[in-house]
Each structure stands twice: as C-alpha cells, then as structure tokens.
Amino acid sequence: MTMKRAFFLLAAFMLQVPVMKAAGLTDRTLRVNYVFCGSSSEAAIYLDDLNVIEGWAGRRVNMKDLYLEGNGQLLMTDFETGDTLYRNAFSTLFQEWQLTEEATQVRRSFENVFLLPMPEKKANVSVTLTDSYRKVVASMTHTVDPGDILIRPIGQNPPKWEYVHHGGSSADCIDVVILPEGYTQDEMEKFRKDARTAVSSILSHSPFDRLKDRFNFIAVELPSKESDASDPKTGSWRNTALSSNYSTFYTDRYLTTSRVRQMHDLIAGVPYEHIIILANCNVYGGGGIFNSYTLTTANHSAFEPVVVHEFGHSFGGLADEYYYDDQYEQYYNDSTEPWEPNLTTRVDFASKWKDMIPAGVQQPVPVPVKAPTSPMNDAQRKAVAALPATGLYEGGGYMSKGVWRGSFDCRMHTNSCEAFCPVCQRSLERIIRFYTEQMR
C-alpha cells in the first residue's frame, strides 16, 4: 500500500468516527451468536455468546430505520434512555424449516449469527421472529455491556483476501465477501476466476450497473480439504470449508449450509456485510436467504443468472416469482400483505408498485400464454411482447393463485429472463441508496 493511499484511508476513517460516536456507537463490530429452535408450532431464541471485531463494515446511515421488514428483526437500544441505536431485518433457514413436514414431527435447532455496531455504553439488543401473518412468534431481549470481559475478541488473523471490485472505502460502500466452497488450495485460481465471473454478472444488471461505485466485492481464500459439495442423495459427503450440502429439507437442488457460525469464524477480520458463496459443483443448485447469504454452484451453465437471482434474495429481499400448480399456502395468505417488495396479495397493493402501473392497464393483466418454463414459439413471443411491462400478473411465491408479481417475466422468475423487472429494479435501487445515502 502506498503512503498516499494509506493517508486517504486514514482520513476517511477519521471522518467516520465522529458519525458513529454521535450515534452512540463505536467503529467496532459486535457479533451476536444465537440458536433458534423449535418445531412447526413453536419457536424459541437462545443467546450463545458474543464476539467483538475491530472495525465496522455495516451501514453508517439510516441506522435507526428499516427498509424491509424481513421474517425477523434486530433492535439495539440505549440501556438508560431506550433510544434506538440500530435496527436490521433478516430471514432464516430455521423459519423456512418450520414450514416443512419434518417440523411437524421433531424439534430442531439452527445457528444464527448477526453483526451489529458495538455500542459505546450498555445497550439492550432485542431479536424478534415473525410468521407468515407477520405476527411475532418469538422474541428475546438481552443486555450488552461493551466492557464485559467475556465478550471474546476475534478477527486478529483474517484469511487472505483481495478486491474483485473496489468501489471505494468500506465506510462508504456496501461490502460483499465472496467465499469458496469445495475449492482446494490448488483450485484457488479457479475460485478467483469464478468470483470475477459472479461479480461481472451482478454488475451487468440494472440497477447494480449504474451504482457499482457503491459496492466492494471481496474474494476470500478458504481452501477446502476436498472439492465439490456434499450431495446426500448420492451418499457423497465432502470435507469442505463451509460444510454445505444439497437436499436441504429433502429438496434436491436446495444447496445451503447450516454451519453459519463456522463460516463467520473463518472470515472474522475481513470487512463484510453481505455474503456470496460459490460452490465448486457441476450439479444445479443454490439458495439465498435475506441478510444471511447467497450460495450457488459455479460449474453449471446457469451459474451467471442464478448467482444474480440468489443475490436478489439475500441482498435485496426479493421473493421468488415462480410458482407451481400445487399450492404452498403456508408461505402467503389472503389476509396478509407480503413484506417482500416484488409480491402482493392485494391486501395493501398501494404500498407496493400500484404507482408504477400506467393508467388504462387492465388489472389483473390477462395473460395469453402460461408463464415460460421452456422456450416460446413466435406466436407466444409476440403475445408476450404486447403485454404491459408493469402490471399485476397472477402467480408467484410458489403459489399459482392469490399472489401477484409485477411483470410477466423477471430475473426472479426465470433464468432465461435477461433482467430484473421494473418493480425489482426500483426496489433494489432503493435498498442500495438506503445503505449508502442518508434518507430524509
């Protein structure tokens, strides 16, 4: 690092310290480790332990506000005054599991790790879980004392990392780490190449292309003992850095890791707020969990569109817009408006994209052909081209009826679509600005 660059980085840091201090926060990270457990009918939250990491890579604006509600929320308040210091939202693998048949038969626990700014003085941290009716089903509040001798410092020896895309200082940008899963030490160059491909694909999509200077993408070297990821349906269990596996909830293509603490331990000390995991696999699969992580396979032909789709979940809080003929009514219901910005049950459509629909467009939009699952013929393409870009198109969130999306096709709907729809683009731009601009 040159002396000039070091000077500017120090200057940027010094400018940010008063901002954090004025908010009652420090330029350090409080890592809170929880266990969420229960069944389909109950949920409980337990605190495991706390860690402190030097530096804060999260947002430094709008810290008291939420852009999206998520399936859970974190709230940090001043212990003495009760004033809000920081808020964030999330979704979890645990809450998805609660909707499975297995959850009706057994209790299970899931690790969850969250990053918050360390308060200057004693504060309360509240964590809340909500159901598909947006009702609170579990909550817990605990006190954090920055002087607590049992808050373990970590991150003194971070792994090797490098910028794939550098938009600016960590204080001003959204920091996204890209992690290798199932890449051996000898395959680190392949990982770096795959990381560049992932970033290039994301930044080629609007609105990321116009706002790329607000992002830092960082490739982190985490070599695995073995290549590939575990695939239980074939009896293949691999020794990998992040312990991921296909067949999550017995769904073949759902590739996740439940060892989130292990993952966060490995990257402690690297500046990050969001996580993308690339699996060195040929089999199609992946998953994206809001404010948790994106995971996708790098060796499949659909790698580039899928990593963008999954990042739409984990970063943007966008819902899946595809659906099946059978119903998954536990996800959405006709009495509750989804918190996800790209779906509506029309309970409160005014809060979604009603303002984006041109006057005179029939609602819901009558669709001349079924949503694409395979290439269309010329007549179908012509019929689709005549449809309005933004409207109410029934089907989304795994349900063919009772849930509507904003466009006939979208990156959140099919891998063949080349872009996010206007509704998703607007929401993504808003969340990027929420992270990087002070909202009035």
One Martini backbone bead per residue (centre of mass of N, CA, C, O) as a GRO file, in nm:
protein
  440
    1MET     BB    1   0.096   0.037   0.023
    2THR     BB    2   0.070   0.353  -0.011
    3MET     BB    3   0.104   0.649   0.149
    4LYS     BB    4  -0.133   0.794   0.014
    5ARG     BB    5  -0.349   0.573   0.061
    6ALA     BB    6  -0.319   0.560   0.369
    7PHE     BB    7  -0.406   0.851   0.420
    8PHE     BB    8  -0.697   0.835   0.300
    9LEU     BB    9  -0.797   0.604   0.482
   10LEU     BB   10  -0.753   0.756   0.749
   11ALA     BB   11  -0.932   0.999   0.683
   12ALA     BB   12  -1.195   0.840   0.644
   13PHE     BB   13  -1.200   0.722   0.929
   14MET     BB   14  -1.201   0.995   1.090
   15LEU     BB   15  -1.476   1.093   0.969
   16GLN     BB   16  -1.650   0.844   1.088
   17VAL     BB   17  -1.625   0.845   1.397
   18PRO     BB   18  -1.824   1.083   1.473
   19VAL     BB   19  -2.074   0.943   1.359
   20MET     BB   20  -2.077   0.704   1.556
   21LYS     BB   21  -2.060   0.863   1.824
   22ALA     BB   22  -2.325   1.028   1.785
   23ALA     BB   23  -2.488   0.735   1.786
   24GLY     BB   24  -2.351   0.550   2.022
   25LEU     BB   25  -2.101   0.437   1.859
   26THR     BB   26  -1.860   0.220   1.720
   27ASP     BB   27  -1.569   0.098   1.529
   28ARG     BB   28  -1.722  -0.183   1.594
   29THR     BB   29  -1.802  -0.533   1.619
   30LEU     BB   30  -2.097  -0.705   1.704
   31ARG     BB   31  -2.122  -1.050   1.766
   32VAL     BB   32  -2.419  -1.246   1.747
   33ASN     BB   33  -2.499  -1.566   1.897
   34TYR     BB   34  -2.750  -1.789   1.796
   35VAL     BB   35  -3.041  -1.998   1.884
   36PHE     BB   36  -3.283  -2.153   1.688
   37CYS     BB   37  -3.590  -2.314   1.805
   38GLY     BB   38  -3.819  -2.598   1.725
   39SER     BB   39  -4.124  -2.599   1.541
   40SER     BB   40  -4.417  -2.555   1.373
   41SER     BB   41  -4.548  -2.434   1.672
   42GLU     BB   42  -4.252  -2.334   1.769
   43ALA     BB   43  -4.035  -2.075   1.929
   44ALA     BB   44  -3.684  -2.011   2.008
   45ILE     BB   45  -3.439  -1.803   2.188
   46TYR     BB   46  -3.077  -1.818   2.203
   47LEU     BB   47  -2.792  -1.731   2.367
   48ASP     BB   48  -2.463  -1.781   2.331
   49ASP     BB   49  -2.255  -1.542   2.220
   50LEU     BB   50  -1.984  -1.297   2.212
   51ASN     BB   51  -1.827  -1.064   1.982
   52VAL     BB   52  -1.526  -0.881   1.881
   53ILE     BB   53  -1.451  -0.645   1.611
   54GLU     BB   54  -1.251  -0.467   1.433
   55GLY     BB   55  -1.457  -0.279   1.292
   56TRP     BB   56  -1.707  -0.137   1.049
   57ALA     BB   57  -1.908  -0.259   0.754
   58GLY     BB   58  -2.157  -0.122   0.786
   59ARG     BB   59  -2.386   0.092   0.806
   60ARG     BB   60  -2.394   0.479   0.851
   61VAL     BB   61  -2.697   0.492   0.770
   62ASN     BB   62  -3.006   0.455   0.879
   63MET     BB   63  -2.976   0.293   1.168
   64LYS     BB   64  -3.293   0.330   1.277
   65ASP     BB   65  -3.383   0.179   1.017
   66LEU     BB   66  -3.607   0.027   0.773
   67TYR     BB   67  -3.674  -0.120   0.462
   68LEU     BB   68  -3.722  -0.415   0.561
   69GLU     BB   69  -3.878  -0.664   0.758
   70GLY     BB   70  -3.890  -0.951   0.726
   71ASN     BB   71  -3.875  -1.245   0.956
   72GLY     BB   72  -3.685  -1.046   1.120
   73GLN     BB   73  -3.547  -0.862   1.411
   74LEU     BB   74  -3.323  -0.595   1.507
   75LEU     BB   75  -3.263  -0.424   1.832
   76MET     BB   76  -3.093  -0.129   1.944
   77THR     BB   77  -3.072   0.008   2.278
   78ASP     BB   78  -3.052   0.221   2.518
   79PHE     BB   79  -3.043   0.143   2.847
   80GLU     BB   80  -3.140   0.426   2.970
   81THR     BB   81  -3.337   0.564   2.730
   82GLY     BB   82  -3.433   0.372   2.468
   83ASP     BB   83  -3.287   0.449   2.230
   84THR     BB   84  -3.226   0.412   1.907
   85LEU     BB   85  -2.934   0.272   1.733
   86TYR     BB   86  -3.032  -0.009   1.583
   87ARG     BB   87  -3.138  -0.172   1.270
   88ASN     BB   88  -3.262  -0.499   1.150
   89ALA     BB   89  -3.307  -0.755   0.900
   90PHE     BB   90  -3.440  -1.100   0.843
   91SER     BB   91  -3.372  -1.438   0.751
   92THR     BB   92  -3.428  -1.803   0.790
   93LEU     BB   93  -3.390  -2.142   0.790
   94PHE     BB   94  -3.573  -2.204   1.029
   95GLN     BB   95  -3.838  -2.077   0.908
   96GLU     BB   96  -3.850  -2.268   0.670
   97TRP     BB   97  -3.856  -2.536   0.829
   98GLN     BB   98  -4.134  -2.486   0.976
   99LEU     BB   99  -4.285  -2.559   0.680
  100THR     BB  100  -4.228  -2.851   0.723
  101GLU     BB  101  -4.291  -3.177   0.791
  102GLU     BB  102  -4.065  -3.226   0.998
  103ALA     BB  103  -4.168  -2.995   1.202
  104THR     BB  104  -4.416  -3.190   1.298
  105GLN     BB  105  -4.201  -3.422   1.440
  106VAL     BB  106  -3.961  -3.215   1.527
  107ARG     BB  107  -3.693  -3.078   1.693
  108ARG     BB  108  -3.484  -2.788   1.614
  109SER     BB  109  -3.163  -2.638   1.547
  110PHE     BB  110  -3.019  -2.301   1.470
  111GLU     BB  111  -2.785  -2.107   1.345
  112ASN     BB  112  -2.709  -1.753   1.432
  113VAL     BB  113  -2.563  -1.455   1.277
  114PHE     BB  114  -2.485  -1.117   1.392
  115LEU     BB  115  -2.423  -0.776   1.290
  116LEU     BB  116  -2.311  -0.509   1.500
  117PRO     BB  117  -2.268  -0.224   1.647
  118MET     BB  118  -2.079  -0.110   1.892
  119PRO     BB  119  -2.144   0.021   2.176
  120GLU     BB  120  -2.038   0.255   2.404
  121LYS     BB  121  -2.267   0.146   2.585
  122LYS     BB  122  -2.507   0.020   2.734
  123ALA     BB  123  -2.730  -0.231   2.584
  124ASN     BB  124  -3.013  -0.340   2.403
  125VAL     BB  125  -3.108  -0.660   2.260
  126SER     BB  126  -3.348  -0.740   2.006
  127VAL     BB  127  -3.522  -1.041   1.902
  128THR     BB  128  -3.743  -1.119   1.619
  129LEU     BB  129  -4.010  -1.340   1.525
  130THR     BB  130  -4.203  -1.417   1.231
  131ASP     BB  131  -4.474  -1.488   1.044
  132SER     BB  132  -4.689  -1.503   0.764
  133TYR     BB  133  -4.866  -1.277   0.942
  134ARG     BB  134  -4.664  -1.083   1.096
  135LYS     BB  135  -4.629  -1.235   1.368
  136VAL     BB  136  -4.522  -1.280   1.677
  137VAL     BB  137  -4.337  -1.585   1.803
  138ALA     BB  138  -4.054  -1.452   1.897
  139SER     BB  139  -3.857  -1.323   2.183
  140MET     BB  140  -3.556  -1.126   2.282
  141THR     BB  141  -3.376  -0.973   2.562
  142HIS     BB  142  -3.048  -0.824   2.593
  143THR     BB  143  -2.749  -0.731   2.752
  144VAL     BB  144  -2.484  -0.500   2.653
  145ASP     BB  145  -2.144  -0.481   2.763
  146PRO     BB  146  -1.850  -0.353   2.645
  147GLY     BB  147  -1.692  -0.446   2.928
  148ASP     BB  148  -1.717  -0.738   2.890
  149ILE     BB  149  -1.492  -1.004   2.945
  150LEU     BB  150  -1.673  -1.229   2.762
  151ILE     BB  151  -1.601  -1.077   2.508
  152ARG     BB  152  -1.467  -1.209   2.229
  153PRO     BB  153  -1.195  -1.165   2.049
  154ILE     BB  154  -1.173  -1.133   1.689
  155GLY     BB  155  -0.984  -1.113   1.377
  156GLN     BB  156  -0.657  -1.096   1.390
  157ASN     BB  157  -0.647  -1.349   1.154
  158PRO     BB  158  -0.714  -1.315   0.859
  159PRO     BB  159  -0.768  -1.404   0.563
  160LYS     BB  160  -0.709  -1.407   0.245
  161TRP     BB  161  -0.761  -1.104   0.045
  162GLU     BB  162  -0.950  -0.950  -0.239
  163TYR     BB  163  -1.033  -0.740  -0.484
  164VAL     BB  164  -1.273  -0.744  -0.747
  165HIS     BB  165  -1.432  -0.482  -0.642
  166HIS     BB  166  -1.365  -0.116  -0.610
  167GLY     BB  167  -1.559   0.160  -0.505
  168GLY     BB  168  -1.434   0.204  -0.202
  169SER     BB  169  -1.479   0.261   0.099
  170SER     BB  170  -1.615   0.090   0.360
  171ALA     BB  171  -1.776   0.340   0.473
  172ASP     BB  172  -1.928   0.389   0.169
  173CYS     BB  173  -1.975   0.081   0.122
  174ILE     BB  174  -2.079  -0.232   0.009
  175ASP     BB  175  -1.983  -0.531   0.164
  176VAL     BB  176  -1.880  -0.822  -0.032
  177VAL     BB  177  -1.835  -1.155   0.010
  178ILE     BB  178  -1.641  -1.421  -0.144
  179LEU     BB  179  -1.684  -1.773  -0.116
  180PRO     BB  180  -1.534  -2.087  -0.095
  181GLU     BB  181  -1.671  -2.412  -0.200
  182GLY     BB  182  -1.480  -2.681  -0.283
  183TYR     BB  183  -1.186  -2.552  -0.279
  184THR     BB  184  -0.879  -2.602  -0.316
  185GLN     BB  185  -0.573  -2.477  -0.309
  186ASP     BB  186  -0.532  -2.549  -0.623
  187GLU     BB  187  -0.829  -2.377  -0.681
  188MET     BB  188  -0.800  -2.063  -0.634
  189GLU     BB  189  -0.790  -1.954  -0.925
  190LYS     BB  190  -1.069  -2.050  -1.001
  191PHE     BB  191  -1.217  -1.889  -0.789
  192ARG     BB  192  -1.133  -1.607  -0.883
  193LYS     BB  193  -1.269  -1.637  -1.157
  194ASP     BB  194  -1.558  -1.693  -1.051
  195ALA     BB  195  -1.581  -1.427  -0.896
  196ARG     BB  196  -1.562  -1.244  -1.144
  197THR     BB  197  -1.812  -1.357  -1.283
  198ALA     BB  198  -2.019  -1.286  -1.065
  199VAL     BB  199  -1.970  -0.980  -1.059
  200SER     BB  200  -2.020  -0.923  -1.358
  201SER     BB  201  -2.314  -1.018  -1.356
  202ILE     BB  202  -2.428  -0.827  -1.145
  203LEU     BB  203  -2.309  -0.551  -1.284
  204SER     BB  204  -2.498  -0.600  -1.553
  205HIS     BB  205  -2.732  -0.518  -1.371
  206SER     BB  206  -3.010  -0.356  -1.307
  207PRO     BB  207  -2.874  -0.115  -1.084
  208PHE     BB  208  -2.570  -0.201  -1.049
  209ASP     BB  209  -2.434  -0.061  -1.293
  210ARG     BB  210  -2.499   0.243  -1.180
  211LEU     BB  211  -2.391   0.146  -0.858
  212LYS     BB  212  -2.090   0.021  -0.836
  213ASP     BB  213  -1.950   0.247  -0.644
  214ARG     BB  214  -2.116   0.106  -0.380
  215PHE     BB  215  -1.912  -0.142  -0.414
  216ASN     BB  216  -1.760  -0.429  -0.252
  217PHE     BB  217  -1.568  -0.705  -0.376
  218ILE     BB  218  -1.456  -1.002  -0.189
  219ALA     BB  219  -1.202  -1.236  -0.201
  220VAL     BB  220  -1.180  -1.544  -0.016
  221GLU     BB  221  -0.952  -1.769   0.127
  222LEU     BB  222  -1.102  -2.113   0.156
  223PRO     BB  223  -0.982  -2.401   0.181
  224SER     BB  224  -1.040  -2.729   0.096
  225LYS     BB  225  -0.995  -3.070   0.121
  226GLU     BB  226  -1.238  -3.086  -0.086
  227SER     BB  227  -1.422  -3.117  -0.350
  228ASP     BB  228  -1.710  -2.987  -0.362
  229ALA     BB  229  -2.029  -3.097  -0.246
  230SER     BB  230  -2.259  -3.224  -0.062
  231ASP     BB  231  -2.460  -3.533  -0.165
  232PRO     BB  232  -2.685  -3.726  -0.013
  233LYS     BB  233  -2.834  -3.883  -0.254
  234THR     BB  234  -2.526  -4.015  -0.320
  235GLY     BB  235  -2.338  -4.031  -0.051
  236SER     BB  236  -2.184  -3.744  -0.059
  237TRP     BB  237  -1.924  -3.649   0.170
  238ARG     BB  238  -1.759  -3.347   0.224
  239ASN     BB  239  -1.450  -3.170   0.297
  240THR     BB  240  -1.544  -2.847   0.380
  241ALA     BB  241  -1.536  -2.523   0.481
  242LEU     BB  242  -1.887  -2.491   0.501
  243SER     BB  243  -2.071  -2.748   0.508
  244SER     BB  244  -2.232  -2.813   0.260
  245ASN     BB  245  -2.566  -2.904   0.110
  246TYR     BB  246  -2.777  -3.076  -0.034
  247SER     BB  247  -3.111  -3.145   0.042
  248THR     BB  248  -3.262  -2.935   0.171
  249PHE     BB  249  -3.542  -3.053   0.298
  250TYR     BB  250  -3.535  -3.274   0.058
  251THR     BB  251  -3.424  -3.075  -0.167
  252ASP     BB  252  -3.216  -3.130  -0.411
  253ARG     BB  253  -3.133  -2.809  -0.504
  254TYR     BB  254  -3.091  -2.733  -0.205
  255LEU     BB  255  -2.817  -2.520  -0.122
  256THR     BB  256  -2.659  -2.529   0.202
  257THR     BB  257  -2.574  -2.387   0.528
  258SER     BB  258  -2.577  -2.446   0.891
  259ARG     BB  259  -2.266  -2.333   0.944
  260VAL     BB  260  -2.248  -2.012   1.026
  261ARG     BB  261  -2.031  -1.989   1.240
  262GLN     BB  262  -1.799  -2.110   1.085
  263MET     BB  263  -1.802  -1.895   0.866
  264HIS     BB  264  -1.758  -1.640   1.046
  265ASP     BB  265  -1.493  -1.731   1.171
  266LEU     BB  266  -1.322  -1.744   0.901
  267ILE     BB  267  -1.392  -1.409   0.833
  268ALA     BB  268  -1.273  -1.272   1.056
  269GLY     BB  269  -1.155  -0.935   0.967
  270VAL     BB  270  -1.329  -0.900   0.731
  271PRO     BB  271  -1.490  -0.681   0.531
  272TYR     BB  272  -1.848  -0.723   0.602
  273GLU     BB  273  -2.221  -0.776   0.517
  274HIS     BB  274  -2.212  -0.973   0.272
  275ILE     BB  275  -2.285  -1.308   0.117
  276ILE     BB  276  -2.100  -1.517  -0.116
  277ILE     BB  277  -2.131  -1.853  -0.238
  278LEU     BB  278  -1.908  -2.077  -0.407
  279ALA     BB  279  -1.961  -2.380  -0.568
  280ASN     BB  280  -1.763  -2.664  -0.680
  281CYS     BB  281  -2.011  -2.742  -0.902
  282ASN     BB  282  -2.229  -2.911  -1.142
  283VAL     BB  283  -2.481  -2.904  -0.985
  284TYR     BB  284  -2.771  -2.777  -0.960
  285GLY     BB  285  -2.786  -2.492  -0.727
  286GLY     BB  286  -2.924  -2.325  -0.425
  287GLY     BB  287  -2.939  -2.006  -0.229
  288GLY     BB  288  -3.135  -1.737  -0.055
  289ILE     BB  289  -3.089  -1.524   0.238
  290PHE     BB  290  -3.186  -1.267   0.408
  291ASN     BB  291  -2.912  -1.142   0.550
  292SER     BB  292  -2.702  -1.395   0.499
  293TYR     BB  293  -2.697  -1.572   0.203
  294THR     BB  294  -2.532  -1.685  -0.088
  295LEU     BB  295  -2.578  -1.993  -0.290
  296THR     BB  296  -2.377  -2.132  -0.564
  297THR     BB  297  -2.302  -2.281  -0.859
  298ALA     BB  298  -2.006  -2.261  -1.085
  299ASN     BB  299  -2.035  -2.523  -1.312
  300HIS     BB  300  -2.290  -2.423  -1.432
  301SER     BB  301  -2.457  -2.281  -1.699
  302ALA     BB  302  -2.644  -2.101  -1.476
  303PHE     BB  303  -2.463  -1.930  -1.290
  304GLU     BB  304  -2.510  -1.629  -1.362
  305PRO     BB  305  -2.821  -1.601  -1.315
  306VAL     BB  306  -2.828  -1.734  -1.029
  307VAL     BB  307  -2.650  -1.537  -0.864
  308VAL     BB  308  -2.841  -1.301  -0.910
  309HIS     BB  309  -3.097  -1.419  -0.794
  310GLU     BB  310  -2.984  -1.484  -0.506
  311PHE     BB  311  -2.899  -1.188  -0.448
  312GLY     BB  312  -3.189  -1.085  -0.450
  313HIS     BB  313  -3.247  -1.220  -0.182
  314SER     BB  314  -3.006  -1.150   0.023
  315PHE     BB  315  -3.000  -0.838  -0.044
  316GLY     BB  316  -3.311  -0.748  -0.155
  317GLY     BB  317  -3.563  -0.932  -0.058
  318LEU     BB  318  -3.653  -1.111  -0.283
  319ALA     BB  319  -3.884  -1.301  -0.435
  320ASP     BB  320  -4.015  -1.558  -0.570
  321GLU     BB  321  -4.197  -1.579  -0.900
  322TYR     BB  322  -4.252  -1.859  -0.898
  323TYR     BB  323  -4.458  -2.159  -0.971
  324TYR     BB  324  -4.715  -2.390  -0.896
  325ASP     BB  325  -4.993  -2.592  -0.906
  326ASP     BB  326  -4.938  -2.624  -0.634
  327GLN     BB  327  -4.980  -2.540  -0.293
  328TYR     BB  328  -4.823  -2.282  -0.057
  329GLU     BB  329  -4.997  -2.145   0.197
  330GLN     BB  330  -4.773  -2.091   0.423
  331TYR     BB  331  -4.640  -1.836   0.288
  332TYR     BB  332  -4.926  -1.723   0.190
  333ASN     BB  333  -5.207  -1.490   0.239
  334ASP     BB  334  -5.528  -1.315   0.212
  335SER     BB  335  -5.452  -1.123   0.494
  336THR     BB  336  -5.147  -1.070   0.385
  337GLU     BB  337  -4.884  -0.869   0.325
  338PRO     BB  338  -4.601  -0.894   0.189
  339TRP     BB  339  -4.273  -0.786   0.251
  340GLU     BB  340  -4.205  -0.829  -0.021
  341PRO     BB  341  -4.167  -0.607  -0.299
  342ASN     BB  342  -4.258  -0.837  -0.552
  343LEU     BB  343  -4.525  -0.893  -0.384
  344THR     BB  344  -4.892  -0.961  -0.387
  345THR     BB  345  -5.234  -0.984  -0.230
  346ARG     BB  346  -5.392  -0.695  -0.224
  347VAL     BB  347  -5.414  -0.575   0.067
  348ASP     BB  348  -5.150  -0.356  -0.001
  349PHE     BB  349  -5.083  -0.232  -0.299
  350ALA     BB  350  -5.003   0.069  -0.246
  351SER     BB  351  -4.715  -0.027  -0.115
  352LYS     BB  352  -4.611  -0.097  -0.391
  353TRP     BB  353  -4.670  -0.079  -0.760
  354LYS     BB  354  -4.921   0.100  -0.837
  355ASP     BB  355  -4.762   0.364  -0.940
  356MET     BB  356  -4.639   0.195  -1.208
  357ILE     BB  357  -4.915   0.181  -1.343
  358PRO     BB  358  -5.064   0.249  -1.608
  359ALA     BB  359  -5.311   0.396  -1.741
  360GLY     BB  360  -5.548   0.141  -1.852
  361VAL     BB  361  -5.452  -0.107  -1.717
  362GLN     BB  362  -5.541  -0.414  -1.672
  363GLN     BB  363  -5.681  -0.563  -1.367
  364PRO     BB  364  -5.559  -0.809  -1.412
  365VAL     BB  365  -5.354  -0.947  -1.637
  366PRO     BB  366  -5.415  -1.092  -1.931
  367VAL     BB  367  -5.280  -1.406  -2.020
  368PRO     BB  368  -5.206  -1.580  -2.319
  369VAL     BB  369  -4.971  -1.727  -2.157
  370LYS     BB  370  -4.783  -1.918  -1.995
  371ALA     BB  371  -4.541  -1.917  -1.806
  372PRO     BB  372  -4.211  -1.966  -1.859
  373THR     BB  373  -4.033  -2.301  -1.896
  374SER     BB  374  -3.993  -2.262  -2.205
  375PRO     BB  375  -3.954  -2.206  -2.511
  376MET     BB  376  -4.094  -1.993  -2.733
  377ASN     BB  377  -4.283  -1.909  -2.977
  378ASP     BB  378  -4.368  -1.665  -3.193
  379ALA     BB  379  -4.657  -1.617  -3.089
  380GLN     BB  380  -4.584  -1.593  -2.790
  381ARG     BB  381  -4.382  -1.361  -2.811
  382LYS     BB  382  -4.585  -1.157  -2.926
  383ALA     BB  383  -4.786  -1.164  -2.689
  384VAL     BB  384  -4.583  -1.077  -2.470
  385ALA     BB  385  -4.487  -0.803  -2.601
  386ALA     BB  386  -4.787  -0.673  -2.549
  387LEU     BB  387  -4.734  -0.651  -2.267
  388PRO     BB  388  -4.706  -0.500  -1.985
  389ALA     BB  389  -4.432  -0.430  -1.790
  390THR     BB  390  -4.650  -0.327  -1.571
  391GLY     BB  391  -4.842  -0.515  -1.320
  392LEU     BB  392  -5.075  -0.793  -1.275
  393TYR     BB  393  -4.939  -1.118  -1.209
  394GLU     BB  394  -5.034  -1.426  -1.165
  395GLY     BB  395  -4.800  -1.560  -0.971
  396GLY     BB  396  -4.614  -1.654  -0.679
  397GLY     BB  397  -4.448  -1.781  -0.421
  398TYR     BB  398  -4.542  -2.089  -0.527
  399MET     BB  399  -4.818  -1.955  -0.630
  400SER     BB  400  -5.088  -1.953  -0.868
  401LYS     BB  401  -5.272  -1.823  -0.639
  402GLY     BB  402  -5.309  -1.500  -0.472
  403VAL     BB  403  -5.041  -1.410  -0.625
  404TRP     BB  404  -4.844  -1.121  -0.728
  405ARG     BB  405  -4.669  -0.977  -0.991
  406GLY     BB  406  -4.520  -0.723  -1.207
  407SER     BB  407  -4.431  -0.937  -1.433
  408PHE     BB  408  -4.406  -1.180  -1.659
  409ASP     BB  409  -4.088  -1.131  -1.636
  410CYS     BB  410  -3.783  -1.231  -1.448
  411ARG     BB  411  -3.507  -1.299  -1.262
  412MET     BB  412  -3.718  -1.409  -1.028
  413HIS     BB  413  -3.848  -1.631  -1.241
  414THR     BB  414  -3.613  -1.670  -1.465
  415ASN     BB  415  -3.313  -1.756  -1.630
  416SER     BB  416  -3.389  -1.630  -1.922
  417CYS     BB  417  -3.402  -1.368  -1.809
  418GLU     BB  418  -3.208  -1.060  -1.846
  419ALA     BB  419  -3.383  -0.914  -1.610
  420PHE     BB  420  -3.508  -0.706  -1.406
  421CYS     BB  421  -3.778  -0.580  -1.319
  422PRO     BB  422  -3.903  -0.276  -1.242
  423VAL     BB  423  -3.974  -0.347  -0.950
  424CYS     BB  424  -3.696  -0.464  -0.867
  425GLN     BB  425  -3.520  -0.227  -0.949
  426ARG     BB  426  -3.639  -0.021  -0.754
  427SER     BB  427  -3.583  -0.175  -0.492
  428LEU     BB  428  -3.276  -0.203  -0.525
  429GLU     BB  429  -3.212   0.097  -0.537
  430ARG     BB  430  -3.328   0.168  -0.259
  431ILE     BB  431  -3.139  -0.015  -0.089
  432ILE     BB  432  -2.874   0.107  -0.178
  433ARG     BB  433  -2.943   0.394  -0.076
  434PHE     BB  434  -2.997   0.315   0.218
  435TYR     BB  435  -2.691   0.226   0.267
  436THR     BB  436  -2.557   0.525   0.128
  437GLU     BB  437  -2.799   0.722   0.219
  438GLN     BB  438  -2.951   0.982   0.361
  439MET     BB  439  -3.263   0.985   0.479
  440ARG     BB  440  -3.548   1.209   0.514
   0.00000   0.00000   0.00000
